[in-house]
Amino acid sequence: MTTQALHPSVSPQEPPRLTGMSEAVLAEVAARLAEVVAGASVPPIDLTAMPLTSEDRADLEQRLGRGEVFATVESAGRSQIWETQFSGVWFVRHFGENDRIASECIEFGAAPEILFSHRADMSAAARRLAAALQSADAREKTDH
Amino acid sequence: MTLLEFARGPALQVAMIIFVLGATWRFFGALLLPWRLAPAEPRKGALSPIAAAFKGVVVKMWPHKPFQKAGMFTFVNGYILHFGLAIVVFLFAPHILFIKGLTGLSWPALPNNLVYTVGVVTMASLVAGLVHRLRSPVLRLISRFDDYLSWLLTLLPVLTGLLAAAHLGARYETLLAVHILSICTFLIWFPFGKLMHAFMFVFSRAMTGVRMGQRGAEL
Amino acid sequence: MPQAPKLAPTLGELLQERGVSRRAFLKYASYLSAVMALPAGSASALAEGLANARRQSVIWLSFQECTGCTESLTRSFSPTLESLIFDLISLDYHHTLQAASGEAAEKAREAAMAENKGKYVVVVDGAVPTKDGGLYSTIAGVSNLDMLKATAKDAMAVIAVGTCAAFGGIPKARPNPTGAAAIDEIITDKPIINIPGCPPIPEAMAGVVSYLVSFVKLPELDHLRRPKAFFGETIHDRCYRRPFYERGLFAEGFDDAGARQGWCLYKVGCKGPVTYNACATLKWNGGVSFPIQSGHGCLGCSEPDFWDQGGFYRPLSTNLRDMGPALAGAALAGAALGAGAAWASRRHQESYQREQNPNEGDKK
Ligand code: SF4
Ligand code: SF4
């Protein structure tokens, strides 16, 4: 009756192991960084949907390490961004509900896109700031 | 109705009915014929019919010395093919579940990966068998439509099963449906052609044994 | 009465007023492109597209359904990332979610249709009863059938949410007393996207709407009109229990040793191998788990007629019809035929023999 009886040696609950995927990703990181150095702009590597085990992820993160910059962005939830110990290689991790990782990628270049202020936001900010100063001015005038 | 639903439902139902009906028909039709022996007295020292029947079945499992050289390929390839088929058909977990659904009987399965490997070997031996048949002038001369059709209808389930397992060529549900349909054609043809040897070979070998034994021929 | 239409603000402008920056768009876009497996680097394009898009008018029709689809979609959005989707669309009509009811609600639907003629998206959950003129389900005295036809007429596209809308689902299960039909059986002249599931995965729904809004085109669909990004692979393809399947380690029940050790659920009826959906990767309830992870086989809920596949606990490789009696009958009939044939053959042989040696038979 039992199919299992034929496999006495197999332990079904083996913990997930390193699959070699982290190695492959690192090789890709190296290739893309070389392209960046040569002056190209390269797309990010998306890790979210990659079939990495938790060990693979930990291994990748550990081997990329931490560099000099660490940033937290609060916009539609939290995001953590850090430069790895390899300049130009950035780790970008977005969180969703309940601190669940919503998406994760490795970006290349001087800084990842999300750290830059967008033109539209800047012009809105300029308008807001001007308006704030104006109303402050107006208040001062009425005070005197 | 999707193709898979058709295959698992009406197609399989009709095929199974034809298979059972045809196979019992031919089986009883042949076995209930008079077991006629030659009207002569048995030779002196001839084996009893039972012993001769038994010997007939067993001895034919390996080629006689004089034919060993010429017949070896057929024998070895035949064994590989038949054992392969038996393993693939009866020791693959989904197949056992199918049989269990029909009969309530079940037994341990082999790991899928192993069964896939055996499937590939079985395929290869089927192909080798055909090549051998086509290259031998004698075999070619005595081969008929039945031989080629039976070969094809045996090959198709193995081939489609492997493709389904490997997810090759089409979406899995389509492959699975095609696999089941190929089994349906196999089942429908089974009773009416040479595939029927699966049920009959024991009896025909035994009968040959009895006839030869009666004449005192060496088995 | 209509004045020259003033251009509506873009989504970027709209959200800026609420203090939502472009970073939020970028974050949402990178999340979406990860989920939808869009080509690497398309996140910024998607973010720009979204920010520059105008708010999409959406009319949501609920027909022969259980409201499970709406529940799934609304319950799963957190107030952060995923909630952006509701800012992307203007839900002009949804009789479960909108505050207005009765005539006011129907008026809102008609107004949205007139204002956005040819541009609005119709989302449908639930099948449409077609028997007896469609009288088995009506809203405000109008049959679902008529309302669907009228609303879809000037739509840009129709999204069928849930298995009932996409394939007929449970209302269409045998014997289908109301003549329930899928949306694409009724609407044949509009682009239709099916997002099946019972209920569908909320991310799939959100992803498709966002894609539609920002790229103004349909995502790539499979032969059942399902977006390939979410329905391109089977549950089995991405199932973490797959290694057990390959090794032949199966749970035989829901409480045996195999089940406790997390072995493959094929033998207890898992339909994962023929079910295209993203449960195994996106999971449910914000990535907490999915049915197989919780110990139950896949029911095949995102496939046509999943309700009529012979039973949820029946293994996939078994036949669908009960064949016992038919086979027993066939065996008996075969035996009788065989016996008859043998008998006829004996008679024939005997008479032949008698003809050959007319005396011998007499002697015996
Ligand atoms: S549990 Fe289902 S989907 Fe997962 S491996 Fe087994 S059969 Fe496939
Ligand atoms: S696991 Fe299967 S039955 Fe369950 S929700 Fe996903 S597709 Fe539907």
XYZ file of C-alpha atoms and ligand atoms in Angstrom:
743
model
C 0.000 0.000 0.000
C 2.666 2.449 0.913
C 4.605 3.977 -1.879
C 6.956 5.437 0.645
C 8.240 2.078 1.807
C 10.385 1.924 -1.297
C 12.388 4.971 -0.296
C 13.702 4.333 3.165
C 16.777 6.443 2.551
C 15.044 9.630 1.498
C 14.359 12.104 4.224
C 11.536 14.281 2.956
C 12.141 17.209 5.206
C 15.607 18.053 4.092
C 16.021 21.754 4.577
C 16.266 23.760 1.371
C 19.875 24.021 0.408
C 22.049 26.235 -1.689
C 21.092 25.484 -5.258
C 23.871 27.350 -6.983
C 21.484 30.097 -8.022
C 23.249 32.699 -5.918
C 26.457 31.866 -7.730
C 24.714 32.400 -11.060
C 23.239 35.723 -9.957
C 26.619 36.913 -8.753
C 28.154 36.092 -12.109
C 25.428 38.132 -13.775
C 26.052 41.013 -11.363
C 29.723 40.983 -12.266
C 28.930 41.004 -15.986
C 26.528 43.918 -15.665
C 28.856 45.925 -13.470
C 31.539 45.544 -16.108
C 29.102 46.921 -18.680
C 28.317 49.885 -16.451
C 32.014 50.598 -16.089
C 32.257 50.551 -19.872
C 29.648 53.284 -19.972
C 26.440 51.357 -20.684
C 23.278 51.639 -18.673
C 22.002 48.206 -17.730
C 18.630 47.010 -16.482
C 18.204 45.822 -12.909
C 18.138 42.139 -11.970
C 14.794 41.312 -10.468
C 15.070 38.817 -7.640
C 11.416 38.674 -6.663
C 10.253 35.880 -8.908
C 13.543 34.037 -9.117
C 13.487 30.489 -7.804
C 15.910 31.158 -4.970
C 15.737 29.220 -1.718
C 16.020 31.233 1.476
C 19.591 29.952 1.774
C 20.324 31.223 -1.729
C 18.970 34.653 -0.831
C 20.941 34.832 2.385
C 24.072 33.728 0.587
C 23.627 36.320 -2.135
C 22.977 39.114 0.331
C 25.918 38.145 2.460
C 28.348 37.899 -0.421
C 27.290 41.241 -1.853
C 27.712 42.700 1.602
C 27.075 46.243 2.758
C 28.809 49.346 1.524
C 28.764 52.935 2.675
C 25.191 53.955 1.914
C 22.039 52.760 3.547
C 18.714 54.486 2.935
C 15.127 54.050 3.969
C 12.393 55.416 1.744
C 8.902 55.896 3.122
C 6.608 55.986 0.147
C 3.618 53.706 -0.185
C 5.193 51.614 2.534
C 8.819 51.192 3.443
C 11.745 50.491 1.149
C 15.335 49.767 2.045
C 18.153 50.562 -0.305
C 21.820 49.975 0.244
C 24.968 50.078 -1.738
C 26.722 46.744 -1.612
C 30.411 46.503 -0.897
C 30.808 46.800 -4.665
C 30.314 50.413 -5.698
C 27.661 50.788 -8.344
C 25.828 47.659 -7.250
C 22.712 48.514 -5.257
C 20.273 46.350 -3.399
C 16.698 47.656 -3.491
C 14.061 46.014 -1.318
C 10.445 47.151 -1.233
C 8.135 46.122 1.562
C 4.389 45.672 1.365
C 1.854 44.866 4.008
C 3.104 43.356 7.283
C 6.739 43.930 6.398
C 6.466 41.336 3.692
C 8.995 41.774 0.900
C 6.944 42.923 -2.088
C 9.767 43.113 -4.563
C 13.511 43.026 -4.582
C 16.108 43.845 -7.165
C 19.735 44.620 -7.780
C 20.315 47.921 -9.598
C 23.438 49.255 -11.249
C 24.837 52.729 -11.606
C 25.645 55.804 -9.551
C 22.444 55.471 -7.540
C 19.177 53.580 -7.940
C 16.320 55.408 -9.569
C 14.145 55.548 -6.504
C 16.649 57.727 -4.633
C 16.400 60.504 -7.209
C 13.753 63.183 -6.840
C 11.419 63.174 -9.798
C 11.047 66.380 -11.836
C 7.293 66.370 -11.278
C 7.757 66.131 -7.526
C 10.378 68.898 -7.605
C 8.173 71.302 -9.503
C 5.293 70.525 -7.172
C 7.613 71.128 -4.254
C 8.749 74.430 -5.717
C 5.142 75.519 -6.035
C 4.382 74.397 -2.521
C 7.394 76.118 -1.061
C 6.646 79.353 -2.895
C 3.071 79.231 -1.703
C 4.193 78.610 1.854
C 6.585 81.564 1.743
C 3.911 83.786 0.280
C 1.439 83.008 2.982
C 4.146 83.490 5.607
C 4.903 86.861 4.044
C 1.272 87.775 4.060
C 0.992 86.823 7.719
C 4.020 88.928 8.620
C 2.555 91.909 6.835
C -0.741 91.678 8.685
C 1.187 91.265 11.965
C 3.009 94.576 11.465
C -16.048 19.708 -22.819
C -12.298 20.006 -22.912
C -10.131 17.479 -24.694
C -8.926 16.150 -21.358
C -12.475 15.735 -20.116
C -13.366 13.880 -23.298
C -10.348 11.627 -22.944
C -10.874 10.841 -19.270
C -14.612 10.475 -19.739
C -16.396 9.032 -22.761
C -13.323 8.067 -24.793
C -11.853 5.962 -22.012
C -15.226 4.472 -21.226
C -15.920 3.347 -24.780
C -12.375 2.078 -25.262
C -12.456 0.050 -22.060
C -15.791 -1.508 -22.964
C -14.554 -2.488 -26.419
C -11.353 -3.828 -24.917
C -13.066 -6.007 -22.328
C -15.754 -7.183 -24.704
C -13.340 -7.984 -27.516
C -10.735 -9.614 -25.298
C -13.161 -11.917 -23.479
C -14.823 -12.737 -26.778
C -11.574 -13.824 -28.386
C -10.292 -15.465 -25.241
C -13.302 -17.681 -24.711
C -13.824 -18.132 -28.407
C -10.360 -19.665 -28.688
C -10.237 -21.600 -25.430
C -13.609 -23.251 -25.877
C -12.598 -24.740 -29.197
C -11.966 -28.503 -29.044
C -8.488 -29.185 -27.742
C -7.832 -31.506 -30.571
C -4.702 -33.553 -30.758
C -3.396 -35.477 -33.681
C -5.416 -38.660 -34.030
C -2.267 -40.800 -33.729
C -1.125 -42.721 -30.643
C 1.514 -40.784 -28.671
C 5.069 -41.956 -29.287
C 6.670 -44.263 -26.812
C 8.356 -42.312 -24.052
C 6.499 -39.133 -24.977
C 5.914 -36.587 -22.235
C 2.502 -36.470 -20.657
C 0.447 -33.646 -22.198
C 0.658 -31.566 -18.996
C 4.417 -31.865 -18.732
C 4.762 -31.119 -22.436
C 2.555 -28.060 -22.114
C 4.592 -26.781 -19.218
C 7.846 -27.437 -20.975
C 6.521 -25.775 -24.088
C 5.893 -22.571 -22.173
C 9.210 -22.551 -20.337
C 11.565 -23.746 -23.024
C 10.416 -21.127 -25.488
C 11.628 -18.407 -23.194
C 15.136 -18.717 -24.547
C 16.323 -19.550 -28.055
C 17.501 -23.018 -28.929
C 21.228 -23.405 -29.355
C 21.223 -23.468 -33.167
C 19.189 -20.262 -33.308
C 21.024 -18.420 -30.578
C 23.183 -16.406 -32.842
C 20.483 -15.339 -35.229
C 17.728 -14.967 -32.658
C 19.557 -13.332 -29.814
C 18.686 -9.767 -30.704
C 14.996 -10.564 -30.951
C 15.047 -12.237 -27.575
C 17.054 -9.682 -25.667
C 15.296 -6.740 -27.252
C 11.975 -8.460 -26.685
C 12.695 -8.866 -23.003
C 13.803 -5.270 -22.612
C 10.680 -4.104 -24.380
C 8.286 -6.254 -22.395
C 9.819 -5.657 -18.995
C 10.069 -1.964 -19.786
C 6.415 -1.831 -20.727
C 5.414 -3.738 -17.618
C 7.363 -1.372 -15.382
C 6.081 1.751 -17.070
C 2.489 0.581 -17.183
C 2.199 -1.013 -13.769
C 4.721 0.707 -11.525
C 4.095 4.389 -12.311
C 2.148 6.017 -9.486
C -0.507 7.752 -11.639
C -1.126 4.472 -13.502
C -1.555 2.580 -10.250
C -4.054 5.202 -9.168
C -5.948 4.655 -12.389
C -6.038 0.906 -11.816
C -6.998 1.450 -8.196
C -9.871 3.639 -9.325
C -11.079 0.836 -11.574
C -10.456 -2.230 -9.465
C -9.675 -1.094 -5.946
C -6.288 -2.841 -6.148
C -3.046 -1.012 -5.609
C 0.601 -1.690 -4.946
C 3.818 0.265 -4.382
C 5.096 2.494 -7.174
C 8.576 3.308 -8.368
C 9.851 6.908 -8.223
C 8.708 8.879 -11.257
C 12.250 9.700 -12.362
C 13.137 6.032 -12.555
C 9.978 5.268 -14.513
C 10.819 8.044 -16.985
C 14.201 6.453 -17.580
C 12.665 3.036 -18.147
C 10.212 4.695 -20.528
C 13.060 6.034 -22.640
C 14.700 2.613 -22.756
C 11.390 1.038 -23.751
C 10.983 3.555 -26.546
C 14.464 2.838 -27.803
C 13.822 -0.883 -27.818
C 10.566 -0.393 -29.728
C 12.403 1.601 -32.357
C 15.221 -0.939 -32.481
C 12.638 -3.677 -32.966
C 11.143 -1.901 -35.946
C 14.522 -1.247 -37.519
C 15.426 -4.886 -37.079
C 12.160 -5.969 -38.653
C 12.620 -3.686 -41.640
C 16.207 -4.660 -42.220
C 15.624 -8.384 -42.191
C 14.217 -9.566 -45.544
C 12.554 -12.571 -43.939
C 10.884 -10.577 -41.218
C 9.798 -8.013 -43.732
C 8.240 -10.692 -45.847
C 6.156 -12.129 -43.031
C 5.150 -8.763 -41.543
C 1.674 -7.513 -42.201
C -0.349 -4.443 -41.552
C -1.300 -5.866 -38.153
C 2.354 -5.987 -37.085
C 2.998 -2.385 -37.995
C -0.245 -1.096 -36.543
C 0.285 -2.983 -33.282
C 3.798 -1.574 -33.114
C 2.571 1.978 -33.698
C -0.243 1.744 -31.191
C 2.207 0.479 -28.578
C 4.711 3.180 -29.348
C 2.261 6.069 -29.164
C 1.278 5.724 -25.494
C 4.935 5.429 -24.487
C 5.910 8.414 -26.596
C 3.038 10.635 -25.497
C 3.524 9.575 -21.894
C 7.151 10.636 -22.019
C 6.260 13.914 -23.701
C 3.655 14.586 -21.021
C 6.135 13.822 -18.273
C 8.666 16.151 -19.867
C 6.080 18.849 -20.706
C 7.355 18.832 -24.268
C 5.582 20.050 -27.347
C 2.286 21.270 -25.961
C 0.545 22.257 -22.773
C 0.448 19.540 -20.153
C -3.326 19.061 -20.173
C -3.243 18.585 -23.946
C -0.364 16.134 -23.699
C -2.161 14.239 -20.982
C -5.354 14.094 -23.032
C -3.442 12.899 -26.110
C -1.694 10.300 -23.975
C -5.021 8.968 -22.705
C -6.479 8.995 -26.215
C -3.491 7.029 -27.502
C -4.184 4.444 -24.824
C -7.781 4.370 -25.966
C -6.754 3.467 -29.513
C -4.375 0.861 -28.100
C -7.191 -0.661 -26.052
C -9.611 -0.651 -28.957
C -7.192 -2.412 -31.289
C -5.848 -4.777 -28.647
C -8.369 -7.646 -28.910
C -8.495 -7.673 -32.691
C -4.844 -7.840 -33.631
C -1.570 -9.329 -32.535
C -1.559 -7.393 -29.283
C -3.879 -10.128 -28.058
C -0.766 -12.304 -27.684
C -0.425 -10.779 -24.229
C -3.288 -13.049 -23.148
C -2.822 -15.875 -25.600
C 0.894 -16.579 -25.707
C 0.836 -18.965 -22.773
C -1.863 -21.086 -24.358
C -0.365 -21.169 -27.790
C 3.036 -22.133 -26.432
C 1.470 -24.808 -24.267
C -0.477 -26.188 -27.199
C 2.648 -26.306 -29.330
C 4.364 -28.105 -26.492
C 1.605 -30.681 -26.268
C 1.585 -31.347 -30.002
C 5.311 -31.654 -30.268
C 5.464 -33.775 -27.131
C 2.925 -36.186 -28.456
C 5.068 -36.749 -31.489
C 8.085 -37.169 -29.307
C 9.838 -34.190 -30.796
C 12.475 -32.587 -28.671
C 11.275 -29.418 -27.075
C -25.670 71.060 -21.064
C -22.217 69.409 -21.447
C -19.496 72.053 -21.480
C -16.234 71.658 -23.340
C -14.617 68.765 -21.517
C -11.849 69.929 -19.245
C -8.941 67.488 -19.336
C -9.027 65.411 -16.186
C -5.853 65.500 -14.108
C -3.333 62.739 -14.648
C -2.912 60.129 -11.961
C 0.420 61.680 -11.070
C -1.193 65.053 -10.492
C -4.126 63.545 -8.702
C -1.998 61.665 -6.231
C 0.429 64.499 -5.796
C -2.381 66.501 -4.260
C -2.560 63.789 -1.647
C 1.161 63.890 -1.048
C 1.922 60.702 -2.969
C 5.236 61.120 -4.758
C 6.494 59.573 -7.962
C 8.562 57.224 -5.838
C 5.327 55.493 -4.894
C 4.598 54.964 -8.578
C 8.060 53.618 -9.139
C 7.757 51.270 -6.225
C 4.358 50.060 -7.356
C 5.651 49.645 -10.891
C 8.661 47.610 -9.844
C 6.388 45.449 -7.739
C 4.034 44.962 -10.674
C 6.699 44.259 -13.215
C 8.160 41.677 -10.873
C 4.767 40.070 -10.393
C 3.899 40.181 -14.090
C 7.390 39.204 -15.165
C 7.638 42.180 -17.511
C 10.977 42.612 -19.267
C 13.749 43.850 -17.002
C 13.880 47.586 -16.760
C 10.266 48.228 -17.698
C 9.435 49.454 -14.208
C 10.329 53.093 -14.932
C 8.359 53.057 -18.171
C 5.410 51.561 -16.366
C 5.697 54.156 -13.592
C 5.774 57.000 -16.114
C 2.860 55.485 -17.984
C 0.821 55.215 -14.835
C 1.628 58.727 -13.632
C 0.721 60.243 -16.978
C -2.459 58.242 -17.437
C -5.860 59.686 -16.685
C -8.076 57.980 -14.224
C -9.692 54.975 -15.801
C -13.457 54.784 -15.557
C -14.521 51.327 -14.456
C -18.003 49.906 -14.312
C -18.240 46.779 -12.268
C -21.138 44.433 -12.882
C -21.941 41.613 -10.495
C -24.170 38.875 -11.858
C -24.733 35.276 -10.848
C -22.036 35.141 -8.187
C -21.281 34.851 -4.498
C -19.418 38.158 -4.001
C -16.335 36.115 -3.139
C -14.376 37.794 -5.903
C -15.096 41.271 -4.581
C -14.278 40.057 -1.075
C -10.972 38.696 -2.259
C -10.037 41.935 -3.957
C -11.051 44.352 -1.239
C -9.853 42.321 1.735
C -6.391 41.840 0.483
C -5.320 45.407 -0.053
C -3.257 46.971 2.626
C -3.315 50.716 3.081
C 0.105 50.957 1.495
C 1.396 49.685 -1.797
C -1.507 47.717 -3.163
C -4.120 50.314 -2.293
C -2.735 52.502 -5.041
C -4.761 50.470 -7.469
C -7.984 51.943 -6.214
C -6.572 55.393 -6.847
C -5.823 54.422 -10.412
C -9.394 53.735 -11.283
C -12.608 55.502 -10.713
C -15.053 52.837 -9.769
C -18.164 54.428 -11.143
C -20.483 51.566 -10.430
C -20.210 48.568 -8.161
C -23.389 47.696 -6.432
C -21.690 46.020 -3.499
C -19.127 48.707 -2.825
C -20.809 51.936 -3.835
C -22.770 53.986 -1.351
C -25.564 54.842 -3.724
C -28.240 52.258 -4.296
C -31.351 51.689 -6.313
C -32.134 54.240 -8.973
C -29.256 56.527 -8.021
C -26.817 53.681 -8.589
C -28.226 52.824 -11.974
C -28.095 56.527 -12.903
C -24.419 56.617 -11.964
C -23.787 53.694 -14.265
C -25.567 55.356 -17.148
C -23.761 58.644 -16.538
C -20.370 56.964 -16.510
C -21.213 55.157 -19.726
C -22.258 58.345 -21.470
C -19.309 60.386 -20.253
C -16.651 57.826 -21.118
C -18.204 56.331 -24.194
C -15.774 53.940 -25.845
C -13.219 54.420 -23.092
C -14.527 52.790 -19.967
C -13.647 49.293 -18.836
C -16.327 46.862 -17.771
C -15.407 44.423 -15.047
C -17.785 41.520 -14.579
C -17.941 38.973 -11.818
C -20.477 36.180 -12.010
C -21.936 34.149 -14.836
C -24.927 35.240 -16.883
C -28.084 33.116 -16.894
C -29.342 32.827 -20.441
C -32.218 30.366 -20.108
C -35.770 31.647 -20.435
C -34.638 35.061 -21.568
C -32.278 35.453 -18.658
C -34.971 35.940 -16.052
C -33.090 34.028 -13.337
C -31.065 37.051 -12.302
C -32.099 40.662 -12.601
C -30.907 43.973 -11.216
C -33.361 46.852 -10.982
C -35.718 44.880 -13.184
C -33.158 44.421 -15.956
C -31.870 40.949 -16.697
C -28.131 40.391 -16.361
C -28.054 39.411 -19.997
C -29.509 42.714 -21.154
C -27.449 44.781 -18.745
C -24.228 43.133 -19.893
C -25.001 43.677 -23.548
C -25.992 47.303 -23.009
C -23.012 48.133 -20.798
C -20.428 46.358 -22.913
C -21.615 48.023 -26.098
C -19.520 51.180 -25.670
C -16.760 49.708 -23.540
C -13.091 49.713 -24.428
C -12.586 46.247 -22.959
C -14.261 43.757 -20.693
C -12.503 42.044 -17.831
C -14.167 38.854 -16.636
C -13.127 38.444 -13.023
C -13.483 35.042 -11.416
C -14.198 31.637 -12.877
C -17.957 32.241 -13.093
C -17.553 35.230 -15.388
C -14.626 33.723 -17.273
C -15.916 30.181 -17.776
C -19.377 29.918 -16.250
C -18.010 28.472 -13.018
C -20.282 27.036 -10.382
C -23.559 28.353 -11.829
C -22.702 26.486 -15.012
C -21.903 23.237 -13.181
C -24.070 20.323 -14.235
C -27.037 20.402 -14.597
C -26.811 24.171 -15.050
C -30.460 24.954 -14.364
C -30.233 28.630 -15.323
C -28.349 28.185 -18.576
C -25.419 30.106 -17.071
C -22.858 31.260 -19.629
C -19.421 32.860 -19.563
C -19.006 36.492 -20.610
C -17.133 35.646 -23.790
C -20.000 33.434 -24.905
C -22.206 36.525 -24.919
C -19.909 39.409 -25.781
C -18.030 38.565 -28.929
C -17.048 41.916 -30.409
C -14.925 43.402 -27.589
C -11.495 42.629 -26.224
C -12.039 40.350 -23.232
C -9.574 39.437 -20.534
C -10.374 36.487 -18.284
C -9.005 36.471 -14.764
C -10.373 33.190 -13.462
C -10.049 31.749 -9.999
C -12.521 30.990 -7.283
C -11.757 33.625 -6.189
C -9.054 35.116 -8.432
C -5.760 36.234 -6.968
C -6.084 39.953 -6.177
C -2.630 40.773 -7.531
C -3.672 39.347 -10.888
C -6.664 41.637 -11.022
C -4.698 44.674 -9.878
C -1.882 43.882 -12.252
C -4.126 43.601 -15.273
C -5.966 46.837 -14.542
C -2.699 48.717 -14.017
C -1.285 47.299 -17.196
C -4.373 48.330 -19.103
C -4.330 51.828 -17.641
C -0.663 52.557 -18.241
C 0.066 50.790 -21.513
C -3.451 51.186 -22.958
C -3.320 47.719 -24.432
C -4.173 44.196 -23.433
C -1.493 42.094 -21.790
C -0.518 38.914 -23.618
C -3.258 36.312 -23.252
C -3.384 32.523 -23.565
C -5.950 30.584 -25.608
C -8.486 30.964 -22.810
C -7.903 34.741 -22.784
C -6.022 34.590 -19.498
C -3.049 36.926 -19.033
C 0.055 34.807 -19.469
C 1.836 36.744 -16.773
C -0.370 35.111 -14.163
C -1.671 32.034 -15.933
C 1.371 31.032 -17.938
C 2.428 28.179 -15.706
C 0.639 25.455 -13.818
C 0.513 25.188 -10.055
C 2.474 21.950 -10.449
C 5.197 23.748 -12.459
C 5.980 25.972 -9.500
C 4.858 23.786 -6.612
C 7.373 23.425 -3.810
C 6.149 19.841 -3.284
C 7.225 18.915 -6.787
C 10.422 17.112 -5.747
C 8.255 14.694 -3.768
C 6.130 14.092 -6.832
C 9.186 13.218 -8.867
C 10.503 10.914 -6.180
C 7.156 9.196 -5.819
C 6.510 10.344 -2.264
C 2.780 10.855 -1.894
C 0.433 11.568 0.972
C -2.254 8.880 0.904
C -4.630 10.798 3.127
C -4.825 14.104 4.924
C -3.549 12.850 8.256
C -1.040 10.164 7.453
C 2.697 10.315 7.883
C 3.182 11.502 4.303
C 0.761 14.380 4.777
C 2.546 15.440 7.929
C 5.857 15.398 6.135
C 4.544 17.571 3.374
C 4.615 15.056 0.544
C 2.914 15.549 -2.801
C -0.890 15.604 -2.800
C -1.451 14.002 -6.204
C -3.031 10.879 -4.747
C -5.559 12.848 -2.745
C -6.778 14.589 -5.856
C -4.472 17.562 -6.477
C -5.290 19.125 -9.863
C -2.144 21.245 -9.870
C -0.668 19.596 -12.972
C -3.463 20.885 -15.210
C -4.278 24.144 -13.446
C -2.843 27.408 -14.694
C -2.672 30.004 -11.946
C -0.143 31.915 -9.882
C -1.007 30.572 -6.412
C 2.302 28.763 -6.029
C 4.305 31.931 -6.667
C 2.158 34.876 -5.561
C 0.332 32.954 -2.865
C -2.664 34.232 -0.955
C -3.442 36.780 1.735
C -0.445 38.895 0.981
C 1.924 36.007 0.407
C 1.101 34.074 3.571
C 0.349 30.678 2.054
C -1.578 28.870 -0.651
C -3.826 25.807 -0.553
C -1.126 23.220 -1.181
C 1.104 24.808 1.425
C -1.822 24.511 3.822
C -2.122 20.802 3.080
C -4.916 20.579 0.540
C -4.636 19.722 -3.121
C -5.419 22.259 -5.811
C -9.064 22.114 -6.897
C -8.306 23.470 -10.346
C -10.467 26.510 -9.694
C -9.048 28.619 -12.524
C -9.894 26.081 -15.213
C -13.138 25.692 -17.170
C -15.721 23.379 -15.582
C -13.549 22.671 -12.559
C -16.659 21.663 -10.676
C -17.384 18.736 -12.989
C -14.036 16.938 -13.109
C -15.135 13.842 -11.273
C -14.484 15.027 -7.721
C -11.899 17.094 -5.879
C -10.396 14.075 -4.163
C -10.209 11.873 -7.228
C -6.674 11.623 -8.606
C -6.121 13.245 -11.952
C -5.083 10.033 -13.661
C -8.332 8.218 -12.990
C -11.173 7.910 -15.435
C -14.094 10.256 -14.992
C -16.935 7.824 -15.374
C -17.902 4.938 -13.171
C -17.239 1.927 -15.348
C -17.705 -1.085 -13.043
C -21.131 -2.275 -14.252
C -20.425 -1.465 -17.879
C -17.188 -3.448 -17.797
C -18.786 -6.389 -16.009
C -21.504 -6.365 -18.657
C -18.898 -6.188 -21.409
C -17.014 -9.129 -19.903
C -20.185 -11.227 -19.714
C -21.215 -10.304 -23.220
C -17.711 -11.044 -24.494
C -17.685 -14.431 -22.774
C -21.101 -15.247 -24.237
C -19.997 -14.189 -27.696
C -16.827 -16.242 -27.353
C -18.738 -19.304 -26.167
C -21.210 -18.866 -29.008
C -18.430 -18.555 -31.540
C -16.686 -21.648 -30.210
C -19.915 -23.589 -30.241
C -20.664 -22.584 -33.812
C -17.162 -23.540 -34.806
C -17.494 -26.967 -33.149
C -20.751 -27.588 -34.967
C -19.190 -26.589 -38.197
C -16.208 -28.866 -37.652
C -18.434 -31.776 -36.733
C -20.615 -31.433 -39.766
C -17.543 -31.057 -41.935
C -16.084 -34.216 -40.502
C -19.309 -36.066 -41.012
C -19.310 -35.006 -44.627
C -15.734 -36.176 -45.069
C -16.141 -39.629 -43.507
C -19.822 -40.314 -43.270
C -19.353 -43.675 -41.523
C -16.903 -42.817 -38.822
C -19.273 -40.601 -36.937
C -21.885 -43.359 -36.855
C -19.501 -45.887 -35.388
C -18.681 -43.801 -32.383
S 0.973 18.819 -4.579
Fe -0.090 19.011 -6.567
S 0.891 20.710 -7.626
Fe 2.241 20.085 -5.949
S 3.655 18.586 -6.864
Fe 1.964 17.409 -6.025
S 0.528 17.203 -7.747
Fe 1.937 18.858 -8.279
S -4.464 26.228 -5.558
Fe -5.776 25.663 -7.273
S -7.863 25.564 -6.439
Fe -6.601 26.669 -4.976
S -6.894 28.797 -5.470
Fe -5.062 28.124 -6.578
S -5.820 27.455 -8.593
Fe -7.585 27.621 -7.234
